[in-house]
Short mmCIF file of C-alpha atoms in Angstrom, two decimals:
data_model
loop_
_atom_site.label_atom_id
_atom_site.label_comp_id
_atom_site.label_asym_id
_atom_site.label_seq_id
_atom_site.Cartn_x
_atom_site.Cartn_y
_atom_site.Cartn_z
CA MET A 1351 175.31 -30.20 -188.38
CA THR A 1352 174.78 -33.70 -186.96
CA PRO A 1353 174.92 -34.79 -183.23
CA ASP A 1354 178.45 -36.12 -184.25
CA THR A 1355 179.64 -32.75 -185.60
CA VAL A 1356 178.33 -30.59 -182.77
CA ASN A 1357 181.41 -31.87 -180.65
CA ALA A 1358 183.99 -31.26 -183.37
CA PRO A 1359 187.42 -29.81 -182.39
CA ASP A 1360 186.15 -26.22 -182.61
CA GLN A 1361 182.85 -26.73 -180.99
CA PRO A 1362 182.15 -27.20 -177.22
CA SER A 1363 182.07 -30.51 -175.58
CA LEU A 1364 178.17 -30.80 -174.50
CA THR A 1365 176.24 -33.37 -172.78
CA LYS A 1366 174.61 -36.01 -174.91
CA THR A 1367 171.28 -34.19 -174.46
CA LEU A 1368 172.57 -30.83 -175.20
CA THR A 1369 174.43 -32.12 -178.22
CA ALA A 1370 171.26 -33.52 -179.84
CA LEU A 1371 169.14 -30.34 -179.01
CA ALA A 1372 171.96 -28.36 -180.70
CA ALA A 1373 172.04 -30.38 -183.88
CA HIS A 1374 168.02 -30.37 -183.89
CA ALA A 1375 168.23 -26.50 -183.46
CA GLN A 1376 170.47 -26.35 -186.47
CA THR A 1377 169.17 -28.81 -188.99
CA ARG A 1378 165.59 -28.70 -188.13
CA PRO A 1379 165.04 -25.00 -186.51
CA ASN A 1380 161.27 -24.72 -187.08
CA ALA A 1381 160.44 -28.36 -185.89
CA ALA A 1382 158.05 -28.36 -182.87
CA ALA A 1383 159.62 -29.43 -179.63
CA ILE A 1384 157.46 -28.93 -176.78
CA LEU A 1385 153.90 -28.08 -176.57
CA ASP A 1386 153.30 -26.19 -172.96
CA ASP A 1387 149.85 -24.55 -172.21
CA ALA A 1388 148.78 -24.25 -175.92
CA GLU A 1389 151.93 -22.73 -176.80
CA SER A 1390 154.31 -24.63 -178.97
CA ILE A 1391 158.09 -24.15 -178.99
CA SER A 1392 160.24 -24.80 -181.80
CA TYR A 1393 163.84 -26.63 -181.33
CA GLN A 1394 165.59 -23.30 -182.57
CA THR A 1395 163.66 -21.11 -179.72
CA LEU A 1396 164.40 -24.11 -177.14
CA TRP A 1397 168.04 -24.24 -177.78
CA GLN A 1398 168.12 -20.13 -177.74
CA ASP A 1399 166.27 -20.05 -174.46
CA LEU A 1400 168.65 -22.64 -173.00
CA CYS A 1401 171.77 -20.72 -174.04
CA ARG A 1402 170.09 -17.69 -172.22
CA THR A 1403 169.31 -19.84 -169.16
CA ILE A 1404 172.80 -21.12 -168.96
CA SER A 1405 174.35 -17.61 -169.10
CA ALA A 1406 171.74 -16.35 -166.34
CA LEU A 1407 172.82 -19.27 -163.96
CA GLY A 1408 176.52 -19.13 -164.72
CA PRO A 1409 177.43 -16.69 -161.89
CA ILE A 1410 175.34 -18.67 -158.99
CA VAL A 1411 175.56 -22.20 -160.09
CA PRO A 1412 177.48 -24.43 -157.47
CA ALA A 1413 180.41 -26.64 -158.47
CA PRO A 1414 179.97 -30.11 -160.32
CA ASP A 1415 178.06 -32.98 -158.23
CA ALA A 1416 176.75 -30.26 -155.97
CA LEU A 1417 172.76 -30.73 -155.39
CA VAL A 1418 170.20 -28.22 -156.66
CA ALA A 1419 166.50 -28.58 -155.76
CA VAL A 1420 164.47 -27.10 -158.61
CA GLU A 1421 160.45 -26.01 -157.92
CA TRP A 1422 158.15 -27.41 -160.65
CA THR A 1423 156.13 -24.65 -162.17
CA SER A 1424 155.40 -24.82 -165.97
CA PRO A 1425 156.82 -27.66 -167.85
CA TYR A 1426 159.02 -25.34 -170.26
CA ARG A 1427 160.52 -23.42 -167.50
CA HIS A 1428 161.33 -26.44 -165.56
CA ILE A 1429 163.03 -28.06 -168.51
CA LEU A 1430 165.16 -25.12 -169.19
CA LEU A 1431 166.48 -25.11 -165.59
CA LEU A 1432 167.05 -28.78 -165.52
CA LEU A 1433 168.91 -28.78 -168.78
CA ALA A 1434 171.03 -25.76 -167.90
CA LEU A 1435 171.87 -27.04 -164.49
CA GLU A 1436 172.97 -30.46 -166.11
CA HIS A 1437 175.31 -28.29 -168.47
CA PHE A 1438 177.16 -27.49 -165.20
CA GLY A 1439 177.40 -31.14 -164.18
CA VAL A 1440 175.06 -30.37 -160.97
CA VAL A 1441 172.67 -32.99 -159.53
CA THR A 1442 169.15 -31.86 -159.69
CA ALA A 1443 165.75 -32.58 -157.84
CA THR A 1444 162.53 -31.71 -158.48
CA TYR A 1445 160.00 -30.71 -156.18
CA ARG A 1446 156.36 -29.40 -156.41
CA PRO A 1447 155.01 -26.35 -154.37
CA GLN A 1448 152.60 -28.61 -152.37
CA GLU A 1449 155.92 -30.46 -151.05
CA ILE A 1450 157.50 -27.32 -149.64
CA ALA A 1451 156.84 -28.51 -145.90
CA GLY A 1452 157.26 -31.72 -144.23
CA ASP A 1453 159.79 -34.34 -145.28
CA TYR A 1454 161.04 -32.49 -148.25
CA GLN A 1455 162.83 -30.12 -145.64
CA ARG A 1456 165.41 -32.83 -145.71
CA LEU A 1457 165.97 -32.37 -149.38
CA PHE A 1458 166.32 -28.59 -149.09
CA ALA A 1459 168.47 -28.93 -145.97
CA HIS A 1460 171.14 -30.89 -147.85
CA SER A 1461 170.86 -28.87 -151.22
CA ASP A 1462 173.56 -26.36 -152.09
CA LEU A 1463 171.16 -24.26 -154.30
CA ILE A 1464 167.29 -24.05 -154.48
CA ALA A 1465 165.83 -22.66 -157.66
CA ALA A 1466 162.42 -21.59 -156.08
CA ALA A 1467 159.39 -20.06 -158.26
CA THR A 1468 156.97 -19.08 -155.41
CA ILE A 1469 158.59 -18.76 -151.77
CA ARG A 1470 161.96 -19.74 -150.34
CA PRO A 1471 161.41 -23.27 -148.77
CA HIS A 1472 164.44 -23.16 -146.32
CA LYS A 1473 165.95 -20.23 -144.73
CA GLU A 1474 169.39 -21.50 -144.61
CA THR A 1475 170.01 -22.75 -148.27
CA LEU A 1476 171.03 -20.33 -150.99
CA THR A 1477 168.11 -19.60 -152.92
CA ILE A 1478 167.36 -17.94 -156.28
CA LEU A 1479 164.04 -16.85 -157.18
CA CYS A 1480 163.02 -17.90 -160.63
CA ASN A 1481 159.69 -15.85 -160.91
CA ASP A 1482 158.01 -14.26 -163.83
CA MET A 1483 160.33 -11.31 -163.40
CA TRP A 1484 163.43 -13.51 -163.48
CA TRP A 1485 162.30 -15.29 -166.53
CA GLU A 1486 161.16 -12.05 -168.45
CA ARG A 1487 164.61 -10.50 -167.92
CA THR A 1488 166.46 -13.91 -168.47
CA LEU A 1489 164.48 -14.66 -172.08
CA SER A 1490 164.75 -11.30 -173.12
CA GLU A 1491 168.62 -11.41 -173.24
CA PRO A 1492 170.53 -11.86 -176.59
CA ALA A 1493 171.12 -15.61 -177.23
CA ASP A 1494 174.78 -16.36 -177.81
CA PRO A 1495 175.36 -20.03 -178.35
CA ALA A 1496 179.12 -18.92 -178.84
CA ALA A 1497 179.25 -18.31 -175.28
CA ILE A 1498 178.46 -21.77 -174.11
CA CYS A 1499 181.62 -23.59 -172.88
CA ASP A 1500 182.11 -27.27 -172.26
CA SER A 1501 179.67 -29.12 -170.37
CA LYS A 1502 181.19 -29.98 -166.87
CA PRO A 1503 181.73 -33.82 -166.37
CA ALA A 1504 179.67 -35.43 -163.64
CA VAL A 1505 179.24 -38.73 -161.70
CA ASN A 1506 175.73 -38.18 -160.35
CA HIS A 1507 172.65 -36.89 -162.23
CA ARG A 1508 169.53 -36.77 -160.51
CA ILE A 1509 167.83 -37.41 -157.08
CA ALA A 1510 164.74 -39.32 -157.68
CA SER A 1511 161.86 -39.40 -154.84
CA SER A 1512 159.40 -42.14 -154.26
CA SER A 1513 156.44 -42.08 -151.88
CA GLY A 1514 155.21 -45.56 -152.63
CA THR A 1515 151.98 -46.49 -150.55
CA THR A 1516 152.97 -44.50 -147.61
CA GLY A 1517 153.01 -41.06 -149.04
CA ALA A 1518 156.31 -40.35 -147.04
CA PRO A 1519 159.23 -39.44 -149.76
CA LYS A 1520 162.32 -41.48 -149.98
CA PHE A 1521 165.15 -40.06 -151.81
CA MET A 1522 167.77 -41.55 -153.74
CA MET A 1523 170.75 -40.88 -156.07
CA ARG A 1524 170.90 -41.63 -159.67
CA THR A 1525 174.15 -41.87 -161.28
CA CYS A 1526 174.92 -40.48 -165.01
CA ALA A 1527 175.35 -44.04 -165.97
CA GLN A 1528 172.12 -45.31 -164.40
CA SER A 1529 170.42 -42.36 -166.25
CA GLU A 1530 171.90 -43.24 -169.38
CA PHE A 1531 170.94 -46.89 -169.19
CA ARG A 1532 167.29 -45.86 -168.51
CA PHE A 1533 167.21 -43.64 -171.53
CA GLY A 1534 168.45 -46.23 -173.71
CA GLN A 1535 165.86 -48.77 -172.22
CA ASN A 1536 163.05 -46.11 -172.84
CA GLN A 1537 164.34 -45.51 -176.61
CA MET A 1538 164.48 -49.22 -177.05
CA ARG A 1539 160.88 -49.60 -175.99
CA LEU A 1540 159.37 -46.66 -177.32
CA GLY A 1541 161.06 -46.34 -180.83
CA LEU A 1542 160.97 -42.41 -180.58
CA THR A 1543 161.59 -40.66 -183.97
CA PRO A 1544 161.12 -36.95 -185.21
CA ASN A 1545 157.93 -37.83 -186.03
CA SER A 1546 156.75 -39.07 -182.59
CA ARG A 1547 154.13 -37.13 -180.49
CA LEU A 1548 154.76 -37.94 -176.83
CA VAL A 1549 152.08 -36.75 -174.52
CA LEU A 1550 152.96 -36.63 -170.81
CA PRO A 1551 150.40 -36.24 -168.15
CA ALA A 1552 152.24 -34.87 -165.09
CA SER A 1553 155.35 -33.18 -163.50
CA PHE A 1554 159.04 -34.58 -163.37
CA ALA A 1555 158.30 -35.20 -159.88
CA PHE A 1556 157.22 -38.57 -161.48
CA GLN A 1557 160.50 -40.15 -162.75
CA ALA A 1558 159.11 -42.07 -165.75
CA ASN A 1559 157.88 -38.76 -167.39
CA TYR A 1560 161.45 -37.09 -166.94
CA LEU A 1561 163.06 -39.99 -168.40
CA SER A 1562 160.76 -40.33 -171.57
CA PHE A 1563 160.92 -36.53 -172.14
CA ILE A 1564 164.65 -36.64 -172.50
CA SER A 1565 164.29 -39.65 -174.71
CA CYS A 1566 161.93 -37.70 -176.95
CA MET A 1567 164.34 -34.51 -177.17
CA ARG A 1568 167.12 -36.60 -178.10
CA ALA A 1569 165.16 -38.24 -180.85
CA GLY A 1570 163.84 -34.92 -182.07
CA GLY A 1571 160.15 -35.72 -181.50
CA TYR A 1572 157.29 -33.35 -180.24
CA CYS A 1573 156.75 -33.44 -176.51
CA ILE A 1574 153.23 -32.54 -175.55
CA PHE A 1575 152.07 -31.63 -171.89
CA ALA A 1576 148.70 -32.51 -171.19
CA GLY A 1577 148.25 -29.95 -168.38
CA GLU A 1578 144.78 -29.81 -166.93
CA VAL A 1579 143.24 -31.74 -169.87
CA PRO A 1580 142.21 -35.59 -168.97
CA LEU A 1581 145.17 -37.61 -170.39
CA PHE A 1582 143.21 -39.85 -172.89
CA ARG A 1583 141.39 -36.67 -174.24
CA SER A 1584 144.54 -35.31 -174.74
CA LEU A 1585 145.83 -38.60 -176.43
CA LYS A 1586 143.02 -38.53 -178.84
CA GLU A 1587 142.99 -34.68 -179.60
CA GLN A 1588 146.75 -34.23 -179.91
CA SER A 1589 146.86 -37.81 -182.41
CA ALA A 1590 149.65 -39.00 -179.89
CA THR A 1591 151.91 -41.71 -180.90
CA HIS A 1592 153.44 -42.46 -177.63
CA SER A 1593 152.62 -41.82 -173.79
CA ILE A 1594 153.59 -42.89 -170.27
CA VAL A 1595 150.44 -43.85 -168.32
CA ILE A 1596 149.69 -44.99 -164.57
CA PRO A 1597 147.12 -47.79 -164.23
CA MET A 1598 144.47 -45.49 -162.42
CA GLU A 1599 144.28 -43.24 -165.51
CA PHE A 1600 142.28 -46.32 -167.51
CA ILE A 1601 139.36 -45.62 -165.49
CA ALA A 1602 138.56 -43.04 -167.97
CA LEU A 1603 138.41 -45.72 -170.85
CA LYS A 1604 134.90 -46.91 -169.37
CA ALA A 1605 133.40 -43.72 -171.02
CA PRO A 1606 131.69 -44.72 -174.52
CA GLU A 1607 133.47 -41.68 -176.28
CA TYR A 1608 136.91 -43.47 -176.50
CA ARG A 1609 135.72 -46.95 -178.13
CA LYS A 1610 137.84 -47.18 -181.14
CA LYS A 1611 138.57 -43.37 -180.96
CA LEU A 1612 142.31 -43.46 -179.79
CA PRO A 1613 144.93 -42.68 -182.37
CA PRO A 1614 145.86 -45.88 -184.35
CA GLY A 1615 149.12 -47.57 -183.54
CA LEU A 1616 149.36 -45.65 -180.11
CA LYS A 1617 152.12 -46.93 -178.05
CA ILE A 1618 151.87 -46.91 -174.27
CA ILE A 1619 154.08 -47.73 -171.45
CA ILE A 1620 152.21 -48.59 -168.23
CA VAL A 1621 154.21 -47.83 -165.12
CA GLY A 1622 153.27 -47.65 -161.27
CA GLY A 1623 151.47 -50.88 -161.14
CA SER A 1624 149.71 -53.44 -163.27
CA LEU A 1625 146.52 -53.19 -165.33
CA SER A 1626 143.51 -55.16 -164.33
CA PRO A 1627 141.74 -57.61 -166.99
CA ALA A 1628 138.87 -54.88 -167.30
CA ASP A 1629 141.62 -52.19 -168.13
CA ARG A 1630 143.00 -54.25 -170.76
CA THR A 1631 139.66 -55.04 -172.34
CA ALA A 1632 138.69 -51.29 -172.40
CA TRP A 1633 142.06 -50.50 -173.89
CA HIS A 1634 141.93 -52.92 -176.50
CA GLU A 1635 138.25 -51.57 -177.50
CA ALA A 1636 139.50 -48.07 -177.56
CA CYS A 1637 142.79 -48.74 -179.48
CA PRO A 1638 142.51 -52.07 -181.26
CA THR A 1639 145.81 -51.42 -183.22
CA GLY A 1640 147.57 -49.90 -180.12
CA THR A 1641 150.56 -51.30 -178.15
CA LEU A 1642 150.72 -51.72 -174.38
CA ILE A 1643 154.21 -52.13 -172.78
CA GLU A 1644 153.76 -53.23 -169.09
CA LEU A 1645 156.91 -53.11 -166.74
CA TYR A 1646 157.13 -54.11 -163.23
CA GLY A 1647 159.76 -51.97 -161.67
CA THR A 1648 160.68 -49.44 -158.71
CA ASN A 1649 162.13 -46.10 -158.58
CA GLU A 1650 165.11 -47.66 -156.66
CA SER A 1651 165.89 -50.07 -159.53
CA GLY A 1652 164.14 -48.99 -162.65
CA THR A 1653 162.63 -51.88 -164.74
CA ILE A 1654 162.68 -55.32 -163.15
CA ALA A 1655 160.83 -57.26 -165.60
CA GLU A 1656 159.10 -56.84 -168.85
CA MET A 1657 155.50 -58.25 -168.35
CA GLN A 1658 154.51 -60.51 -171.20
CA SER A 1659 151.07 -61.67 -169.62
CA ASP A 1660 148.96 -61.11 -166.61
CA LYS A 1661 151.40 -61.14 -163.73
CA HIS A 1662 154.25 -62.94 -165.60
CA GLY A 1663 157.32 -61.35 -166.77
CA LYS A 1664 160.97 -61.48 -168.12
CA ILE A 1665 163.62 -60.20 -165.88
CA ILE A 1666 166.13 -57.79 -167.45
CA PRO A 1667 169.68 -59.13 -167.70
CA GLU A 1668 171.33 -56.36 -165.97
CA LEU A 1669 169.60 -57.50 -162.48
CA GLU A 1670 170.05 -60.42 -160.52
CA VAL A 1671 166.70 -61.31 -158.97
CA GLN A 1672 166.11 -63.94 -156.22
CA VAL A 1673 162.93 -64.98 -154.22
CA VAL A 1674 163.65 -65.62 -150.50
CA ASP A 1675 161.86 -66.86 -147.36
CA ASP A 1676 161.86 -64.73 -144.14
CA LYS A 1677 165.17 -65.76 -143.27
CA ASP A 1678 166.55 -64.49 -146.58
CA THR A 1679 167.28 -67.93 -147.90
CA PRO A 1680 166.86 -68.18 -151.65
CA LEU A 1681 163.83 -70.60 -152.53
CA PRO A 1682 163.95 -73.05 -155.44
CA PHE A 1683 161.99 -72.37 -158.59
CA GLY A 1684 158.36 -72.42 -158.21
CA HIS A 1685 157.98 -71.42 -154.64
CA ALA A 1686 156.39 -68.23 -153.52
CA GLY A 1687 158.41 -65.66 -151.39
CA ALA A 1688 159.89 -62.19 -151.41
CA ILE A 1689 161.70 -60.67 -154.09
CA ARG A 1690 165.28 -59.30 -153.72
CA LEU A 1691 167.66 -57.93 -156.52
CA ARG A 1692 170.72 -56.29 -157.06
CA GLY A 1693 172.75 -54.95 -160.30
CA ALA A 1694 174.15 -51.84 -161.52
CA PRO A 1695 170.77 -50.04 -162.40
CA CYS A 1696 169.80 -50.32 -158.59
CA THR A 1697 170.36 -47.76 -156.09
CA VAL A 1698 172.19 -48.84 -152.86
CA GLN A 1699 170.47 -46.58 -150.08
CA TYR A 1700 168.12 -43.80 -149.37
CA LEU A 1701 169.39 -40.28 -148.88
CA PHE A 1702 169.00 -37.96 -145.96
CA GLU A 1703 167.71 -40.71 -143.83
CA ASP A 1704 168.62 -40.61 -139.94
CA HIS A 1705 168.51 -44.49 -139.61
CA PRO A 1706 169.44 -47.20 -142.10
CA ARG A 1707 166.60 -49.19 -143.76
CA PRO A 1708 167.41 -52.82 -143.29
CA ASP A 1709 163.91 -53.50 -144.34
CA ARG A 1710 164.89 -52.43 -147.91
CA PHE A 1711 168.73 -52.60 -148.03
CA ARG A 1712 170.65 -55.35 -146.32
CA GLY A 1713 173.50 -57.52 -147.66
CA GLY A 1714 174.04 -55.86 -150.89
CA TRP A 1715 170.43 -56.36 -151.67
CA PHE A 1716 167.28 -54.31 -152.32
CA TYR A 1717 164.04 -55.78 -151.09
CA PRO A 1718 161.15 -53.83 -152.75
CA GLY A 1719 158.32 -55.44 -150.74
CA ASP A 1720 156.83 -57.62 -153.41
CA LEU A 1721 155.95 -61.20 -153.58
CA ALA A 1722 156.64 -63.52 -156.36
CA ILE A 1723 157.51 -66.88 -157.62
CA LEU A 1724 160.64 -67.41 -159.90
CA GLU A 1725 159.54 -69.76 -162.58
CA ASP A 1726 163.11 -70.02 -163.97
CA ALA A 1727 166.21 -67.98 -163.97
CA GLN A 1728 164.62 -65.31 -166.39
CA HIS A 1729 161.01 -65.45 -165.49
CA LEU A 1730 158.81 -64.43 -162.46
CA ARG A 1731 155.34 -64.53 -161.73
CA LEU A 1732 154.18 -61.59 -159.22
CA LEU A 1733 151.73 -62.23 -156.57
CA GLY A 1734 151.41 -58.59 -155.14
CA ARG A 1735 152.83 -56.59 -152.49
CA ASP A 1736 153.38 -57.96 -148.95
CA ASP A 1737 151.73 -54.91 -147.51
CA ASP A 1738 148.54 -55.62 -149.96
CA LEU A 1739 147.72 -58.82 -148.53
CA LEU A 1740 144.60 -58.87 -146.38
CA ASN A 1741 144.70 -60.90 -143.24
CA VAL A 1742 141.19 -62.39 -142.96
CA ARG A 1743 140.91 -64.57 -139.75
CA GLY A 1744 144.45 -66.14 -140.45
CA TYR A 1745 143.97 -66.35 -144.31
CA LYS A 1746 146.23 -64.03 -146.72
CA ILE A 1747 144.01 -62.75 -149.58
CA PRO A 1748 145.50 -60.33 -152.13
CA ALA A 1749 143.77 -57.24 -152.17
CA THR A 1750 144.15 -57.04 -155.89
CA ALA A 1751 141.90 -60.29 -156.05
CA ILE A 1752 138.83 -58.17 -155.15
CA GLU A 1753 139.87 -55.12 -156.71
CA ASP A 1754 140.56 -56.29 -160.04
CA VAL A 1755 137.06 -57.98 -159.90
CA VAL A 1756 134.96 -55.04 -158.87
CA LYS A 1757 136.86 -52.47 -161.24
CA GLY A 1758 135.23 -54.71 -164.03
CA PHE A 1759 131.91 -53.87 -163.10
CA PRO A 1760 130.65 -50.81 -165.34
CA GLU A 1761 129.17 -48.72 -162.73
CA VAL A 1762 132.47 -48.83 -160.47
CA VAL A 1763 135.06 -45.86 -161.05
CA ASP A 1764 137.45 -46.96 -158.48
CA CYS A 1765 137.73 -49.22 -155.19
CA CYS A 1766 140.17 -50.42 -152.18
CA ALA A 1767 139.92 -53.52 -150.22
CA THR A 1768 141.30 -53.42 -146.61
CA THR A 1769 141.20 -55.13 -143.28
CA LEU A 1770 141.50 -53.37 -139.79
CA GLN A 1771 142.93 -56.05 -137.44
CA ASP A 1772 141.23 -54.03 -134.59
CA PRO A 1773 139.70 -55.54 -131.60
CA LEU A 1774 136.49 -53.84 -132.35
CA ASP A 1775 136.19 -55.19 -135.85
CA ASP A 1776 134.55 -58.39 -136.74
CA GLY A 1777 137.54 -59.48 -138.93
CA ALA A 1778 135.64 -58.80 -142.36
CA ILE A 1779 136.94 -57.08 -145.60
CA TRP A 1780 136.01 -53.40 -146.00
CA LEU A 1781 135.53 -52.58 -149.55
CA GLY A 1782 135.19 -49.03 -150.29
CA VAL A 1783 133.89 -48.09 -153.72
CA LYS A 1784 133.52 -45.01 -155.99
CA PHE A 1785 130.47 -45.44 -158.15
CA LEU A 1786 129.24 -43.80 -161.26
CA PRO A 1787 125.89 -41.96 -160.56
CA ASN A 1788 122.61 -43.81 -160.11
CA PHE A 1789 124.17 -46.98 -158.88
CA GLU A 1790 122.38 -49.72 -156.85
CA PHE A 1791 123.88 -51.22 -153.87
CA SER A 1792 122.05 -54.55 -154.20
CA ASP A 1793 123.34 -54.75 -157.64
CA ILE A 1794 127.01 -54.84 -156.28
CA GLN A 1795 126.16 -57.00 -153.34
CA GLN A 1796 124.96 -59.93 -155.96
CA LYS A 1797 127.79 -59.49 -158.22
CA LEU A 1798 130.37 -59.83 -155.34
CA LYS A 1799 128.83 -62.98 -154.40
CA THR A 1800 128.79 -64.42 -157.97
CA HIS A 1801 132.34 -63.21 -159.27
CA LEU A 1802 134.63 -63.66 -156.19
CA THR A 1803 136.37 -67.07 -156.05
CA PHE A 1804 136.48 -67.22 -152.46
CA LYS A 1805 134.09 -66.75 -149.48
CA ALA A 1806 134.38 -63.79 -146.97
CA ASP A 1807 132.48 -61.35 -145.06
CA ILE A 1808 132.72 -57.98 -147.05
CA HIS A 1809 131.55 -54.50 -145.58
CA LEU A 1810 130.55 -52.61 -148.58
CA TYR A 1811 130.69 -48.63 -148.26
CA SER A 1812 130.68 -45.64 -150.86
CA VAL A 1813 133.51 -43.18 -151.12
CA ASP A 1814 134.10 -39.94 -153.06
CA ALA A 1815 137.58 -40.97 -153.86
CA ILE A 1816 140.38 -43.56 -153.10
CA PRO A 1817 143.58 -41.83 -151.83
CA ARG A 1818 146.54 -42.51 -153.92
CA GLY A 1819 150.07 -41.55 -154.23
CA PRO A 1820 151.47 -39.69 -157.25
CA SER A 1821 152.26 -42.89 -158.94
CA GLY A 1822 148.74 -43.89 -158.50
CA LYS A 1823 149.46 -46.45 -155.87
CA ILE A 1824 146.49 -46.91 -153.15
CA GLN A 1825 147.59 -45.53 -149.79
CA ARG A 1826 145.76 -48.26 -148.00
CA HIS A 1827 147.04 -46.88 -144.47
CA LYS A 1828 145.02 -43.76 -144.93
CA ILE A 1829 141.78 -45.63 -145.38
CA THR A 1830 142.33 -48.12 -142.56
CA ALA A 1831 143.21 -45.13 -140.21
CA ARG A 1832 139.69 -43.50 -141.30
CA LEU A 1833 137.78 -46.86 -140.79
CA ARG A 1834 139.61 -47.41 -137.41
CA GLN A 1835 138.65 -44.11 -136.26
CA HIS A 1836 135.05 -44.48 -137.29
CA ILE A 1837 134.58 -47.77 -135.44
CA HIS A 1838 136.20 -46.51 -132.36
CA SER A 1839 134.20 -43.24 -132.30
CA SER A 1840 130.89 -45.00 -132.78
CA ALA A 1841 129.27 -47.32 -130.37
CA GLN A 1842 127.54 -49.32 -132.66
CA ARG A 1843 128.96 -49.67 -136.35
CA LYS A 1844 126.39 -49.56 -138.95
CA PRO A 1845 127.85 -50.34 -142.27
CA ASN A 1846 125.70 -49.39 -145.57
CA SER A 1847 125.35 -53.10 -146.34
CA THR A 1848 126.95 -56.36 -146.51
CA ALA A 1849 127.78 -58.62 -149.11
#
């Protein structure tokens, strides 16, 4: 049976993903589908467990286009819940246990059902407890694919969340059409096949992982969840053919164990930011025959441009992109300004907000908060985020102009540059650095003087970690708040050293 024959007149009409899974289960029943916590699950077992989960949820699932929040526990269980709920035409949203408090209460309050694995996160919303006992009972029932009826049609598909650089989640609706468009883009770029081995590093709270997983399942590949194993070690040990990676993971490639040791031909999509020149050099040393696919995009819009070289990219044809001044006037080619965009792939508002967000959505355009130059109608050059520009005594300096240089130093693990704009501060740049063991401050001081292309006073200090959001973006506001508290609580500020 092929995907086309699954929906024959005597067969139920299923979603595109379920149609593919049913076909793989019949034609390749013993082929490996998912590796979760060292347990390999075949396509036949996946399909049977999915049928069991659909049967268990049937009596309680709400009407099509209702909203169900699903707690992330193990990848396999989460997958079964999402695909079963998709069969009923409901909208799903993923949350993690650590997100139960705070801003995620807005999601729970607007949900029609919560599928919780640990505790009930909202006292007023109907909740089903999908704990170990529930799963043991559900997956021990007989699997009866014949009991699966037609999938319910739906307009909306998923609620995506994004915390950006602030850490405060923003929720947005993704329609079925928008999801299908992104699945198609993913498949076009990755070229997944039944022989693919896709390694994923994190939960489906990170949207790119969910999109790539579905693409892999439709193609009949093997999806491997890295779990607690460091990502690049998992890529090597699992003979990965594909992966989705955020830039901060490339720190690991400084270790000599990866030099020419990653699987040949490995194809990686970079999401959540751009790589530094040092990251690209480390990658080519670790995987000389590999392929990096660098994308510029947002959760709100999906991919905006496919990056062709450092900071230069080609805009996808489905989006209209302009660069505007501070009065929203479009600028001619070659002039720097703020990016705005619109088009079918883009969301038009945030959900569950008490007030509109004109800083992001106005006049039918989405403003991602990035600065760029349009080189022509199809190409742009990124300049960075507007909130990543450091105001140094009136001069605007991109933080990445410092961070990309410092990350190239072999003794540096991670770093963050910021300014305070505080009356008690002297207007210098503060550079927090996480070092490898046995570093020397004096070495870094000298390198800063010789490698930076501009002159500025820089206060250098050591940190244990740089605070980052789920996508790896630096949460600069947290570092600034800590530094401001430090200089206000100290009568005389004494930095470790100054470069």
